[in-house]
Amino acid sequence: MDNHIHLLLQLLKEEFQYNDLAQSNRDNCWIMAVAFSLYKETLTPNGDKPTHIVRLVLRTTDETGTNDYVDGTDVYVRLDQENQIADFVWEDLWAEGPPIFHGGTIPDALRWVRDLAEPFYIQLRDPFLTPEQWIALNGHDKDYAEPQFKDDQERRQMHDRRRP
């Protein structure tokens, strides 16, 4: 994994992921998908300029199972590869208020992430659950496959109809 991606993912996981289901029967929260792009705007509040805009989607598991609806937002980071530092910029833009992508489906969330860039990280299954917890909460022990997008399904159906 590229070093800047490793730095970025470490920063995001420290900020957004937590494993609280086993301790308090609250919930687990993990990063489901992440994409990033260079920040190209020239106007910057307070003189702090991020190097990248990061689009991420969070997913949760509670005592009833893994939620099929997810939230996502854009965060701004400054990556300094030379000094091995990654930090947030303009936290007030995303820390306050509702997420940009709120309560959507997994396919819609992945499509939204891809509007910025191709994700470099996708984790559809709760990384904190043991196999036993996964079976108990979700009723099966299969990995959750990345959903097919509606456009892809429609294209396949059109192709299948054309076959003799």
mmCIF file of C-alpha atoms in Angstrom:
data_model
loop_
_atom_site.group_PDB
_atom_site.id
_atom_site.type_symbol
_atom_site.label_atom_id
_atom_site.label_comp_id
_atom_site.label_asym_id
_atom_site.label_seq_id
_atom_site.Cartn_x
_atom_site.Cartn_y
_atom_site.Cartn_z
ATOM 1 C CA MET A 1 0.000 0.000 0.000
ATOM 2 C CA ASP A 2 1.364 3.409 -0.904
ATOM 3 C CA ASN A 3 2.641 5.280 2.119
ATOM 4 C CA HIS A 4 0.334 8.288 1.648
ATOM 5 C CA ILE A 5 -2.669 5.954 1.457
ATOM 6 C CA HIS A 6 -1.519 4.186 4.606
ATOM 7 C CA LEU A 7 -1.170 7.523 6.437
ATOM 8 C CA LEU A 8 -4.586 8.638 5.258
ATOM 9 C CA LEU A 9 -6.320 5.389 6.182
ATOM 10 C CA GLN A 10 -4.695 5.385 9.624
ATOM 11 C CA LEU A 11 -5.928 8.946 10.268
ATOM 12 C CA LEU A 12 -9.473 8.107 9.134
ATOM 13 C CA LYS A 13 -9.679 4.910 11.185
ATOM 14 C CA GLU A 14 -8.472 6.685 14.320
ATOM 15 C CA GLU A 15 -11.147 9.359 13.854
ATOM 16 C CA PHE A 16 -14.153 7.378 12.656
ATOM 17 C CA GLN A 17 -13.927 3.685 13.588
ATOM 18 C CA TYR A 18 -14.901 2.195 16.917
ATOM 19 C CA ASN A 19 -15.722 -1.224 18.320
ATOM 20 C CA ASP A 20 -18.327 -0.748 21.014
ATOM 21 C CA LEU A 21 -20.778 -3.611 20.423
ATOM 22 C CA ALA A 22 -19.115 -6.144 22.708
ATOM 23 C CA GLN A 23 -18.467 -3.700 25.541
ATOM 24 C CA SER A 24 -21.745 -1.825 25.832
ATOM 25 C CA ASN A 25 -24.146 -3.365 23.303
ATOM 26 C CA ARG A 26 -24.191 -0.032 21.491
ATOM 27 C CA ASP A 27 -22.720 -0.418 18.021
ATOM 28 C CA ASN A 28 -19.643 -0.801 15.874
ATOM 29 C CA CYS A 29 -18.789 1.828 13.317
ATOM 30 C CA TRP A 30 -16.323 1.273 10.508
ATOM 31 C CA ILE A 31 -15.194 2.838 7.284
ATOM 32 C CA MET A 32 -16.941 1.102 4.391
ATOM 33 C CA ALA A 33 -15.419 2.989 1.447
ATOM 34 C CA VAL A 34 -12.874 5.735 0.829
ATOM 35 C CA ALA A 35 -11.750 7.671 -2.230
ATOM 36 C CA PHE A 36 -9.621 10.783 -2.460
ATOM 37 C CA SER A 37 -8.596 13.420 -4.928
ATOM 38 C CA LEU A 38 -6.153 16.310 -4.948
ATOM 39 C CA TYR A 39 -7.630 19.522 -3.605
ATOM 40 C CA LYS A 40 -7.431 22.035 -6.436
ATOM 41 C CA GLU A 41 -9.356 25.071 -5.184
ATOM 42 C CA THR A 42 -7.407 28.250 -4.529
ATOM 43 C CA LEU A 43 -9.682 29.959 -2.002
ATOM 44 C CA THR A 44 -8.959 28.761 1.509
ATOM 45 C CA PRO A 45 -10.492 29.878 4.802
ATOM 46 C CA ASN A 46 -7.937 30.820 7.478
ATOM 47 C CA GLY A 47 -5.042 30.222 5.101
ATOM 48 C CA ASP A 48 -4.995 26.466 5.803
ATOM 49 C CA LYS A 49 -5.072 24.579 2.560
ATOM 50 C CA PRO A 50 -5.740 20.860 2.358
ATOM 51 C CA THR A 51 -3.822 18.717 -0.066
ATOM 52 C CA HIS A 52 -6.720 16.296 -0.611
ATOM 53 C CA ILE A 53 -10.470 15.960 -0.396
ATOM 54 C CA VAL A 54 -11.516 12.576 0.966
ATOM 55 C CA ARG A 55 -14.948 11.035 0.464
ATOM 56 C CA LEU A 56 -15.807 8.317 2.960
ATOM 57 C CA VAL A 57 -18.800 6.199 3.868
ATOM 58 C CA LEU A 58 -19.405 4.813 7.348
ATOM 59 C CA ARG A 59 -21.366 1.670 8.179
ATOM 60 C CA THR A 60 -22.578 0.331 11.523
ATOM 61 C CA THR A 61 -23.529 -2.890 13.275
ATOM 62 C CA ASP A 62 -25.756 -2.936 16.344
ATOM 63 C CA GLU A 63 -27.318 -5.708 18.428
ATOM 64 C CA THR A 64 -29.781 -6.484 15.586
ATOM 65 C CA GLY A 65 -27.136 -6.839 12.856
ATOM 66 C CA THR A 66 -25.284 -4.858 10.230
ATOM 67 C CA ASN A 67 -27.172 -1.863 8.911
ATOM 68 C CA ASP A 68 -27.876 -1.816 5.165
ATOM 69 C CA TYR A 69 -28.108 1.991 5.202
ATOM 70 C CA VAL A 70 -24.989 4.113 5.412
ATOM 71 C CA ASP A 71 -23.822 7.699 5.847
ATOM 72 C CA GLY A 72 -20.988 9.513 4.128
ATOM 73 C CA THR A 73 -19.235 12.826 4.012
ATOM 74 C CA ASP A 74 -16.305 14.697 2.524
ATOM 75 C CA VAL A 75 -13.356 15.570 4.736
ATOM 76 C CA TYR A 76 -10.306 17.647 3.961
ATOM 77 C CA VAL A 77 -6.800 16.517 4.833
ATOM 78 C CA ARG A 78 -3.254 17.685 4.499
ATOM 79 C CA LEU A 79 -0.777 14.916 3.702
ATOM 80 C CA ASP A 80 2.901 15.591 4.270
ATOM 81 C CA GLN A 81 4.637 12.506 2.925
ATOM 82 C CA GLU A 82 8.111 13.832 3.624
ATOM 83 C CA ASN A 83 7.412 14.143 7.366
ATOM 84 C CA GLN A 84 4.947 11.211 7.460
ATOM 85 C CA ILE A 85 2.091 13.380 8.749
ATOM 86 C CA ALA A 86 -1.605 13.359 7.903
ATOM 87 C CA ASP A 87 -4.030 15.713 9.590
ATOM 88 C CA PHE A 88 -7.494 17.143 9.109
ATOM 89 C CA VAL A 89 -8.162 20.634 7.804
ATOM 90 C CA TRP A 90 -11.447 22.526 8.133
ATOM 91 C CA GLU A 91 -12.970 20.020 10.557
ATOM 92 C CA ASP A 92 -15.873 22.384 11.204
ATOM 93 C CA LEU A 93 -17.123 21.725 7.646
ATOM 94 C CA TRP A 94 -17.830 18.062 8.385
ATOM 95 C CA ALA A 95 -17.825 17.645 12.165
ATOM 96 C CA GLU A 96 -20.966 19.731 12.689
ATOM 97 C CA GLY A 97 -24.348 18.946 11.197
ATOM 98 C CA PRO A 98 -25.635 15.994 9.209
ATOM 99 C CA PRO A 99 -23.548 13.953 6.793
ATOM 100 C CA ILE A 100 -23.624 14.865 3.101
ATOM 101 C CA PHE A 101 -24.792 11.367 2.139
ATOM 102 C CA HIS A 102 -27.381 10.378 4.732
ATOM 103 C CA GLY A 103 -29.111 7.026 5.196
ATOM 104 C CA GLY A 104 -28.572 5.754 1.666
ATOM 105 C CA THR A 105 -28.180 2.273 0.276
ATOM 106 C CA ILE A 106 -24.826 0.630 -0.232
ATOM 107 C CA PRO A 107 -24.966 0.745 -4.061
ATOM 108 C CA ASP A 108 -25.942 4.430 -3.968
ATOM 109 C CA ALA A 109 -23.149 5.175 -1.487
ATOM 110 C CA LEU A 110 -20.543 3.439 -3.632
ATOM 111 C CA ARG A 111 -21.785 5.317 -6.678
ATOM 112 C CA TRP A 112 -21.540 8.586 -4.690
ATOM 113 C CA VAL A 113 -17.954 7.774 -3.651
ATOM 114 C CA ARG A 114 -17.051 6.975 -7.250
ATOM 115 C CA ASP A 115 -18.311 10.405 -8.289
ATOM 116 C CA LEU A 116 -15.132 11.763 -6.671
ATOM 117 C CA ALA A 117 -12.714 8.955 -7.583
ATOM 118 C CA GLU A 118 -12.390 5.193 -7.659
ATOM 119 C CA PRO A 119 -12.300 3.949 -4.045
ATOM 120 C CA PHE A 120 -8.921 2.775 -2.809
ATOM 121 C CA TYR A 121 -10.537 1.053 0.179
ATOM 122 C CA ILE A 122 -13.780 -0.925 0.489
ATOM 123 C CA GLN A 123 -14.760 -2.897 3.610
ATOM 124 C CA LEU A 124 -18.356 -4.101 3.332
ATOM 125 C CA ARG A 125 -18.232 -6.532 6.257
ATOM 126 C CA ASP A 126 -17.847 -5.408 9.880
ATOM 127 C CA PRO A 127 -14.131 -5.949 10.631
ATOM 128 C CA PHE A 128 -14.762 -6.089 14.388
ATOM 129 C CA LEU A 129 -17.117 -9.093 14.384
ATOM 130 C CA THR A 130 -15.869 -12.581 15.114
ATOM 131 C CA PRO A 131 -17.191 -15.328 12.811
ATOM 132 C CA GLU A 132 -19.556 -16.413 15.587
ATOM 133 C CA GLN A 133 -20.920 -12.873 16.021
ATOM 134 C CA TRP A 134 -21.295 -12.528 12.262
ATOM 135 C CA ILE A 135 -23.416 -15.695 12.086
ATOM 136 C CA ALA A 136 -25.480 -14.738 15.152
ATOM 137 C CA LEU A 137 -26.189 -11.172 14.023
ATOM 138 C CA ASN A 138 -26.507 -11.620 10.283
ATOM 139 C CA GLY A 139 -27.682 -15.216 9.913
ATOM 140 C CA HIS A 140 -24.933 -16.375 7.589
ATOM 141 C CA ASP A 141 -21.189 -16.542 7.271
ATOM 142 C CA LYS A 142 -20.715 -15.355 3.695
ATOM 143 C CA ASP A 143 -18.668 -12.351 2.783
ATOM 144 C CA TYR A 144 -20.831 -9.489 1.643
ATOM 145 C CA ALA A 145 -20.155 -9.074 -2.058
ATOM 146 C CA GLU A 146 -19.997 -5.601 -3.527
ATOM 147 C CA PRO A 147 -23.481 -4.908 -4.875
ATOM 148 C CA GLN A 148 -23.995 -4.685 -8.603
ATOM 149 C CA PHE A 149 -25.067 -1.284 -9.760
ATOM 150 C CA LYS A 150 -28.467 -0.871 -11.352
ATOM 151 C CA ASP A 151 -26.860 0.410 -14.565
ATOM 152 C CA ASP A 152 -24.730 -2.732 -14.774
ATOM 153 C CA GLN A 153 -27.780 -4.930 -14.197
ATOM 154 C CA GLU A 154 -29.803 -3.117 -16.858
ATOM 155 C CA ARG A 155 -26.947 -3.463 -19.350
ATOM 156 C CA ARG A 156 -26.729 -7.208 -18.697
ATOM 157 C CA GLN A 157 -30.486 -7.600 -19.086
ATOM 158 C CA MET A 158 -30.396 -5.735 -22.418
ATOM 159 C CA HIS A 159 -27.495 -7.886 -23.557
ATOM 160 C CA ASP A 160 -29.313 -11.082 -22.508
ATOM 161 C CA ARG A 161 -32.467 -10.028 -24.388
ATOM 162 C CA ARG A 162 -30.465 -9.567 -27.584
ATOM 163 C CA ARG A 163 -29.135 -13.108 -27.475
ATOM 164 C CA PRO A 164 -30.987 -15.543 -29.763
#
